[in-house]
Short mmCIF file of C-alpha atoms in Angstrom, two decimals:
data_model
loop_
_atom_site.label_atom_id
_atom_site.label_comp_id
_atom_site.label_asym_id
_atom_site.label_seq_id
_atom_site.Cartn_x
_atom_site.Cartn_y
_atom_site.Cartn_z
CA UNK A 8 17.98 65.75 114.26
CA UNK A 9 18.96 66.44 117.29
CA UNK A 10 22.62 64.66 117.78
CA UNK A 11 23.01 66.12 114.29
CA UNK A 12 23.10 69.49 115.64
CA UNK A 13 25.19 68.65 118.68
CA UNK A 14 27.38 67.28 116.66
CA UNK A 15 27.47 70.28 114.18
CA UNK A 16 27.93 72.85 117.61
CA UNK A 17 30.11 70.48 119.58
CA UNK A 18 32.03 67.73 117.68
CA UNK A 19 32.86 70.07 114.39
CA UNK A 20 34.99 72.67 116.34
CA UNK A 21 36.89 70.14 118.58
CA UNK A 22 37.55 67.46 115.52
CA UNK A 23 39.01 70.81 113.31
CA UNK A 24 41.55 71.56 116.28
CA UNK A 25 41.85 67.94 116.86
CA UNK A 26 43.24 67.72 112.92
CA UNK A 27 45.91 70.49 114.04
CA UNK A 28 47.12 69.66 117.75
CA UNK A 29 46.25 65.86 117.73
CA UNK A 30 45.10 64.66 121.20
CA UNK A 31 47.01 61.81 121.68
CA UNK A 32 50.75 62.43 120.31
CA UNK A 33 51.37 60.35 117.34
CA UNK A 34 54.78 58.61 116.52
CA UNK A 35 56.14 57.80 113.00
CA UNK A 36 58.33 55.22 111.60
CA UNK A 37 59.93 55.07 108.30
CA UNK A 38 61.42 52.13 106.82
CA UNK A 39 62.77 51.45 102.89
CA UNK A 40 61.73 47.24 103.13
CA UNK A 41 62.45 47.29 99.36
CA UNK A 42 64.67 49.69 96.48
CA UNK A 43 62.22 52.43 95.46
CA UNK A 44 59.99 52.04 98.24
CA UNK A 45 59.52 53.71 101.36
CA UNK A 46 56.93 52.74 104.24
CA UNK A 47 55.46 55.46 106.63
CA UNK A 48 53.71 54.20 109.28
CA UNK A 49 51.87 56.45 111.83
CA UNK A 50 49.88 55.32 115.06
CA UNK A 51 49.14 56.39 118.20
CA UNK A 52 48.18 55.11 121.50
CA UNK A 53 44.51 54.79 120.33
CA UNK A 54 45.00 53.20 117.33
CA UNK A 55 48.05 50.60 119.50
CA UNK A 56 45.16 49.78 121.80
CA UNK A 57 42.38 49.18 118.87
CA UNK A 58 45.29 46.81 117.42
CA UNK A 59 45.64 44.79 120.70
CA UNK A 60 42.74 43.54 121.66
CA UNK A 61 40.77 43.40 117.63
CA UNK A 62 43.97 42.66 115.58
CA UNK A 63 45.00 44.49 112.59
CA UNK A 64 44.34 48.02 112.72
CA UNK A 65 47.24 49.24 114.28
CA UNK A 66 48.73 51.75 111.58
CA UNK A 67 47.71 54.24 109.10
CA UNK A 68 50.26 53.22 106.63
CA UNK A 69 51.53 54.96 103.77
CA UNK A 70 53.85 53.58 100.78
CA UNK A 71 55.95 55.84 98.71
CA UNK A 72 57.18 54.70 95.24
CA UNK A 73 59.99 56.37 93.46
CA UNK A 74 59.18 59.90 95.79
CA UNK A 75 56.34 60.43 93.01
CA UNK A 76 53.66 57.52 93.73
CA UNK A 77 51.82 57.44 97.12
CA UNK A 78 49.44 54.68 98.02
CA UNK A 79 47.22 55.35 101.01
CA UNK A 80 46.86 58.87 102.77
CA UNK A 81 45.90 57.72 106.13
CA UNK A 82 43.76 58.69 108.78
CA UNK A 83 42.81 62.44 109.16
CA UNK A 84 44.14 62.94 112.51
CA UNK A 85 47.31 61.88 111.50
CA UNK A 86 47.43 64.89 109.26
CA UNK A 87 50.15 67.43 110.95
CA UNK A 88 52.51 63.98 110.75
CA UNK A 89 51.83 63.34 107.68
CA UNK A 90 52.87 66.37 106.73
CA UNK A 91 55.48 67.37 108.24
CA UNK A 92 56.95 63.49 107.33
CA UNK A 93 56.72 64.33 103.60
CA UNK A 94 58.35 67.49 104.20
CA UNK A 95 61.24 66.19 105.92
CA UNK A 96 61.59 63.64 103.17
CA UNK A 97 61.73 66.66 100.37
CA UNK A 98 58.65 65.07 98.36
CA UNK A 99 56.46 67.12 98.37
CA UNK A 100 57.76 68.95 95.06
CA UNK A 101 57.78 65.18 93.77
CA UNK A 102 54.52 63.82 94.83
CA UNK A 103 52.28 63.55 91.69
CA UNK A 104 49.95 60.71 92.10
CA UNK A 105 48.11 59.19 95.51
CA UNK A 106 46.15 55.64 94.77
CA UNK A 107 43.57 54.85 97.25
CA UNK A 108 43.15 50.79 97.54
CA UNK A 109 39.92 52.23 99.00
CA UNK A 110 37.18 54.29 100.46
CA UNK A 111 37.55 53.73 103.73
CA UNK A 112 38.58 56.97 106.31
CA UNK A 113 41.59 55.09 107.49
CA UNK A 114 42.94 55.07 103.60
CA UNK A 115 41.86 58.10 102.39
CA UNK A 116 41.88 61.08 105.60
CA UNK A 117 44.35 63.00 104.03
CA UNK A 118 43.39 62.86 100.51
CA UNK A 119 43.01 66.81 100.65
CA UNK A 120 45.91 67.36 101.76
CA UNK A 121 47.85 65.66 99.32
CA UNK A 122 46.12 67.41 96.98
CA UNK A 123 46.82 71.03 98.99
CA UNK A 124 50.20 70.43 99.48
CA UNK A 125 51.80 68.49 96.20
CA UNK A 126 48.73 69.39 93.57
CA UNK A 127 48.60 65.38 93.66
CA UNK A 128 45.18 63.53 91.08
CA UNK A 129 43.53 60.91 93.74
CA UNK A 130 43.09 57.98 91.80
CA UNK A 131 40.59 54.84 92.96
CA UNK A 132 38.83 52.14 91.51
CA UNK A 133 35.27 53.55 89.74
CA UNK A 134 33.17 52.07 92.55
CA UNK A 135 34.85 54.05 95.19
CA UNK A 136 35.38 57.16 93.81
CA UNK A 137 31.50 58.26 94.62
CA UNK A 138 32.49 57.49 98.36
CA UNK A 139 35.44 59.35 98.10
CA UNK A 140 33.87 62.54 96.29
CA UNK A 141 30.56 62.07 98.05
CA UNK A 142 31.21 60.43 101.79
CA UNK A 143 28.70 60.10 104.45
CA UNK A 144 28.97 60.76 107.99
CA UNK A 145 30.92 58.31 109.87
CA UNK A 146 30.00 56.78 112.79
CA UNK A 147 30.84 58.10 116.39
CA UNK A 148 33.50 56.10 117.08
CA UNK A 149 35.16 56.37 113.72
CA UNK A 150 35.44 60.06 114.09
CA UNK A 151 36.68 59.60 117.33
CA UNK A 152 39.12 56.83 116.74
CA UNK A 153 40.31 58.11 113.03
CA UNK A 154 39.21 61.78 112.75
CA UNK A 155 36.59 62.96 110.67
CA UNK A 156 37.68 63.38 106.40
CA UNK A 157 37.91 66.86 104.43
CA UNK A 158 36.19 66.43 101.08
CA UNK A 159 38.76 65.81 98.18
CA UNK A 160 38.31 65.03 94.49
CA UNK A 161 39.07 61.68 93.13
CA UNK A 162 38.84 60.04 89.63
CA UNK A 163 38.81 56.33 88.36
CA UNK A 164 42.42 54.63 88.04
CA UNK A 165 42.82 53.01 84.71
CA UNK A 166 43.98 49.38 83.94
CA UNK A 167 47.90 50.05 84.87
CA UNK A 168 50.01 52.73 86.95
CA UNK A 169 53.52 53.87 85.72
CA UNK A 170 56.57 55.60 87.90
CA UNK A 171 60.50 55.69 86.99
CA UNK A 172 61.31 52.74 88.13
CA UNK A 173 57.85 50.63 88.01
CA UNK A 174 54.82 49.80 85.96
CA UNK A 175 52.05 48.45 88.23
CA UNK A 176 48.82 46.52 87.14
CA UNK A 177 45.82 47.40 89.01
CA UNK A 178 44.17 43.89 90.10
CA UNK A 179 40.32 44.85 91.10
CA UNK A 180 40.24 43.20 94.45
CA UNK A 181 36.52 43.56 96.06
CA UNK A 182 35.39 41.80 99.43
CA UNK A 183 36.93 44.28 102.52
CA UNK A 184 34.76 46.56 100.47
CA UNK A 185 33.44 47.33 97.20
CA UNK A 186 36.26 49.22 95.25
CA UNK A 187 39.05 47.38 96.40
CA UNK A 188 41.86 47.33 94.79
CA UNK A 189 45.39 45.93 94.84
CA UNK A 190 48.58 47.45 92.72
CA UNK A 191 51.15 44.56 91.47
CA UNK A 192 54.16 45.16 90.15
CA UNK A 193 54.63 42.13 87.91
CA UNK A 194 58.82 42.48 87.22
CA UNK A 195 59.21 42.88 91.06
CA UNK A 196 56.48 40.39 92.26
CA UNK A 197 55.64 43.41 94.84
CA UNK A 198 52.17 43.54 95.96
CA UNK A 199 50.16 46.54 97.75
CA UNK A 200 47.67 44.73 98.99
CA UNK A 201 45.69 47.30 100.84
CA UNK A 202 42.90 45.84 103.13
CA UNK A 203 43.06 42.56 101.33
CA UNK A 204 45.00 40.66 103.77
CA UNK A 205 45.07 42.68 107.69
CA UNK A 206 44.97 39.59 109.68
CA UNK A 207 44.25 36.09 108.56
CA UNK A 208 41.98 34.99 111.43
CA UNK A 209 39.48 39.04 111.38
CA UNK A 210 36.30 37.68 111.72
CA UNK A 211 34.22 40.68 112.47
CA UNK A 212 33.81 43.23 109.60
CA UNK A 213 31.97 46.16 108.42
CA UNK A 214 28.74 46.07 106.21
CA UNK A 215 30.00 46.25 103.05
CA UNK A 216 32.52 43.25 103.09
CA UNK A 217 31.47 40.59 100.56
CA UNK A 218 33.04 36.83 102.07
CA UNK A 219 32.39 35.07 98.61
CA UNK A 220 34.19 37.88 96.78
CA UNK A 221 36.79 38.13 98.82
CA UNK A 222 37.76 34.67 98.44
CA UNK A 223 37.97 35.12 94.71
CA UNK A 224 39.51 37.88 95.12
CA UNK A 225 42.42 36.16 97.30
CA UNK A 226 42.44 33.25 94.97
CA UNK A 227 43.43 35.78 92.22
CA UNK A 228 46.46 37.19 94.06
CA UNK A 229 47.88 34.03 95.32
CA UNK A 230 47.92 33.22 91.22
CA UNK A 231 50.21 36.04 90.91
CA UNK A 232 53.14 34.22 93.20
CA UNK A 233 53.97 37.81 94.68
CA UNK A 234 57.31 38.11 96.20
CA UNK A 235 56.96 40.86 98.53
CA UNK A 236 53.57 41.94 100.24
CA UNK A 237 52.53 45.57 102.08
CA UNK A 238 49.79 45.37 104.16
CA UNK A 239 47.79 48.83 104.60
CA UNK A 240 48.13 48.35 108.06
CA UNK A 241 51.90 47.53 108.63
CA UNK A 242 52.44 43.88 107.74
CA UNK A 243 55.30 43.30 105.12
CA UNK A 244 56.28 39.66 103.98
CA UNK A 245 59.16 39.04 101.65
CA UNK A 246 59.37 35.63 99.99
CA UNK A 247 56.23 34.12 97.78
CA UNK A 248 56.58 31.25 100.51
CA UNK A 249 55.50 33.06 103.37
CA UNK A 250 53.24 35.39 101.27
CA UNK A 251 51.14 32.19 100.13
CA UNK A 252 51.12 31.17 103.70
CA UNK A 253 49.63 34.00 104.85
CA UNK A 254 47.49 34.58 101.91
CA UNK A 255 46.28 31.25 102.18
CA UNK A 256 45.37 31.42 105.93
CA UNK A 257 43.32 34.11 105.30
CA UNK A 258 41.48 32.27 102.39
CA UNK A 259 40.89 28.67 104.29
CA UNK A 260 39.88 31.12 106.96
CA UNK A 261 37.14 32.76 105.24
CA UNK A 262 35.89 29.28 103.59
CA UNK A 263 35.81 27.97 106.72
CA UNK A 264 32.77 30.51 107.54
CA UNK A 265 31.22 29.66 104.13
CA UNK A 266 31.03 26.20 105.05
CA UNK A 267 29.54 26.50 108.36
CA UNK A 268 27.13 28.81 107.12
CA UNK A 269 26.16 26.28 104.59
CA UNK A 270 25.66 23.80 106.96
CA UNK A 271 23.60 25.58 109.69
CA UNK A 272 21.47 28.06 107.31
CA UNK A 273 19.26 24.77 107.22
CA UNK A 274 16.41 26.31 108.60
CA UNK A 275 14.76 29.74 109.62
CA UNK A 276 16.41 31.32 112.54
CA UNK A 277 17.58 34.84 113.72
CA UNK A 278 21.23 35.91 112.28
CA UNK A 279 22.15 36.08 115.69
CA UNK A 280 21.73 32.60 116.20
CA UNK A 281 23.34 31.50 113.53
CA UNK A 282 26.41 33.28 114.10
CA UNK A 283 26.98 32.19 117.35
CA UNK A 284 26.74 28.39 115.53
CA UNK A 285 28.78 29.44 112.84
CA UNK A 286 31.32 30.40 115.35
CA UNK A 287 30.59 28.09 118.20
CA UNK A 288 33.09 30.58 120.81
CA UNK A 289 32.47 30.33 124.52
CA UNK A 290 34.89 33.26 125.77
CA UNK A 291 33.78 36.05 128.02
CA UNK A 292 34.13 38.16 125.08
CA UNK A 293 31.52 36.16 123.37
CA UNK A 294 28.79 36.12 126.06
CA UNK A 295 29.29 39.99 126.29
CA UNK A 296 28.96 40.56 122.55
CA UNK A 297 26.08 38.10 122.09
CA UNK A 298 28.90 36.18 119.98
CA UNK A 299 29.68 39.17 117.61
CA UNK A 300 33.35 39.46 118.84
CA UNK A 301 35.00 42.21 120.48
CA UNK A 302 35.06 44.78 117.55
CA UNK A 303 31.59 44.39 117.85
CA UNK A 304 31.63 45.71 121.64
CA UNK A 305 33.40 48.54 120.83
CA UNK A 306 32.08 50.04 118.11
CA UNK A 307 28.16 49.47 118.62
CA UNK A 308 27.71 46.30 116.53
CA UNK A 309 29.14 48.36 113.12
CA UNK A 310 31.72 45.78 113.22
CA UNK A 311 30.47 42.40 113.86
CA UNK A 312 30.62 38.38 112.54
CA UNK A 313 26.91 39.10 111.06
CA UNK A 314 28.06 41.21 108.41
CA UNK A 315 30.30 38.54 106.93
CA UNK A 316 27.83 35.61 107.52
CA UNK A 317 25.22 37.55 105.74
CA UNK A 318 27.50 37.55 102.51
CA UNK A 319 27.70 34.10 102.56
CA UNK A 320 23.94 33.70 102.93
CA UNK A 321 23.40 35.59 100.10
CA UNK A 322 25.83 33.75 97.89
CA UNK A 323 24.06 30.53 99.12
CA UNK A 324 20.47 31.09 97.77
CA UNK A 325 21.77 32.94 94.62
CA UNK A 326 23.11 29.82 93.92
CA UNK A 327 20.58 27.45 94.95
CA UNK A 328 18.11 26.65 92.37
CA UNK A 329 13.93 26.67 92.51
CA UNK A 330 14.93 22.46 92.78
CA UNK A 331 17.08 22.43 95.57
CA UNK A 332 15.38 25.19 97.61
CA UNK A 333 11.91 22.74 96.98
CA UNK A 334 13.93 20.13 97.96
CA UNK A 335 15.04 21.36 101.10
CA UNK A 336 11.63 23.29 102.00
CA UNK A 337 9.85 19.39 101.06
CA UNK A 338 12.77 18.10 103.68
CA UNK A 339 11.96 20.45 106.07
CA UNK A 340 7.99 19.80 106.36
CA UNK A 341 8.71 15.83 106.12
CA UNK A 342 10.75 16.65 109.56
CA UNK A 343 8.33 19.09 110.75
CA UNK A 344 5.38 16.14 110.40
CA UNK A 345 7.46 13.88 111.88
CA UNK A 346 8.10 15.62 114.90
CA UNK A 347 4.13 16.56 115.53
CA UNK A 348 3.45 12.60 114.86
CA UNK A 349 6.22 12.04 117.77
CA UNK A 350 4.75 14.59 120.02
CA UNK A 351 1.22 13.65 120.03
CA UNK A 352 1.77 9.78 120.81
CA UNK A 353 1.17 8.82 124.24
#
């Protein structure tokens, strides 16, 4: 109760001016990778340093289709850059429609004032719109790294998502998150893949990522053959080649932790310990995090390999039958008899 009032007295007033007169400067890029598409990305020296040493997170990006259609709002203290970008671009007038791919601060921190400034409908997949409408408070460090959201309204996206010059089919993507969602544009082969990709090799992740769904969900889009592929956080590929390639180190990286959680979730043990087998890293990095990874450091074990390993376990003994698991337990006290026999002969 306590840090909930300091936070009320101290944080509040400092993260509203914060919102206004940002900090740390921020810097904007705008590229057009594609006809009828426009990228803004927007970072600062926080958010270049998060992206060095963890891998990934180095933008709030935002795509622009046809000046009417924009997919991701960023994160709140990017919100005076944001602005002023779309006014320099003469969209706001134009701006009728924001998609978030989902709920998370990073995607959705300006959602208000999209709808402030261009009278834009949030759309998101069903599942995330009550964490949209209805968010809790975020953690320390993803106030202080991201800036803390305004409130916006938000309703469910239907089955498809039209603009002049594109008709995009919304492919329900879960695993970064519940809600996840990716827009393809079928004609084009273009893909806004939101959090679905980041970085092939991100092993530490937030609670709510699902590894078993987010393999299926990768195995959908690499079915699609897209041709061109916008990250969330800055990463474009052109050519289904190198898309694949990417798309498919990212998948043989996540079955790689299924299988190794398979294999040593033999037995009763802490998570802890099975992460660090299910990993098997010996860096400084490791011993410091108790083999969670760096994200895990920095951001008080809310990030870590645990959260991911857990989603496997729970796949595993959904799937396992009454049979197997009285298999294995029968397995299991045949060992554990053995082992007393060994230890009590002279």
């Amino acid at each position: 109760m306590i840090s909930r009032w300091l936070r009320f007295l101290l944080w509040q007033p400092y993260a509203l001016l914060c919102r206004r007169f940002p900090l740390w400067p921020f810097q904007v890029k705008i590229t057009r990778p594609v006809e009828y598409v426009t990228c803004i990305q927007i970072d600062n020296l926080l958010t270049r340093l998060l992206s060095r040493f963890s891998g990934g997170y180095d933008y709030a990006v935002c795509y622009l289709v046809d000046e009417t259609l924009l997919i991701d709002t960023g994160f709140p203290w990017a919100r005076r850059s944001l602005k002023k970008t779309l006014q320099d671009l003469g969209v706001v007038e134009s701006i009728t429609t924001v998609v978030n791919t989902h709920y998370h601060e990073d995607h959705t921190g300006n959602n208000d004032l999209l709808v402030e400034l261009c009278g834009a409908e949030v759309l998101a997949h069903a599942d995330a719109v009550p964490e949209i409408r209805f968010p809790v408070e975020l953690r320390w460090y993803r106030s202080f790294l991201f800036g803390p959201s305004e409130i916006a309204d938000a309703h469910p996206i239907g089955d498809s998502i039209k603009t002049e010059h594109m008709r995009f089919e919304v492919i329900e993507t879960p695993g970064h998150c519940p809600g996840h969602l990716c827009l393809f544009e079928p004609e084009r082969k273009i893909l806004f893949s939101g959090d679905l990709y980041i970085a092939a090799d991100l092993d530490s992740q937030l609670g709510d990522a699902d590894g078993p769904k987010w393999i299926a969900s990768l195995e959908q889009v690499i079915q699609l053959q897209p041709e061109w592929l916008f990250d969330a956080h800055g990463t474009v590929l052109e050519g289904s080649a190198a898309v694949e390639q990417h798309l498919r180190r990212k998948l043989e990286f996540l079955q790689t932790i299924r299988a190794r959680v398979y294999q040593f979730a033999t037995h009763a043990q802490s998570i802890e310990a099975l992460t660090r087998k299910v990993f098997d890293r010996q860096s400084l990095v490791d011993f410091l995090s108790f083999g969670e990874g760096w994200l895990s450091l920095i951001t008080g074990s809310d990030f870590s390999r645990s959260n991911i390993v857990k989603s496997f376990l729970r796949e595993k003994f959904h799937t396992e039958t009454p049979e197997t698991l009285s298999t294995e337990l029968e397995k299991e006290a045949g060992e554990a008899a053995v082992s007393s026999a060994e230890a009590q002969q002279p």
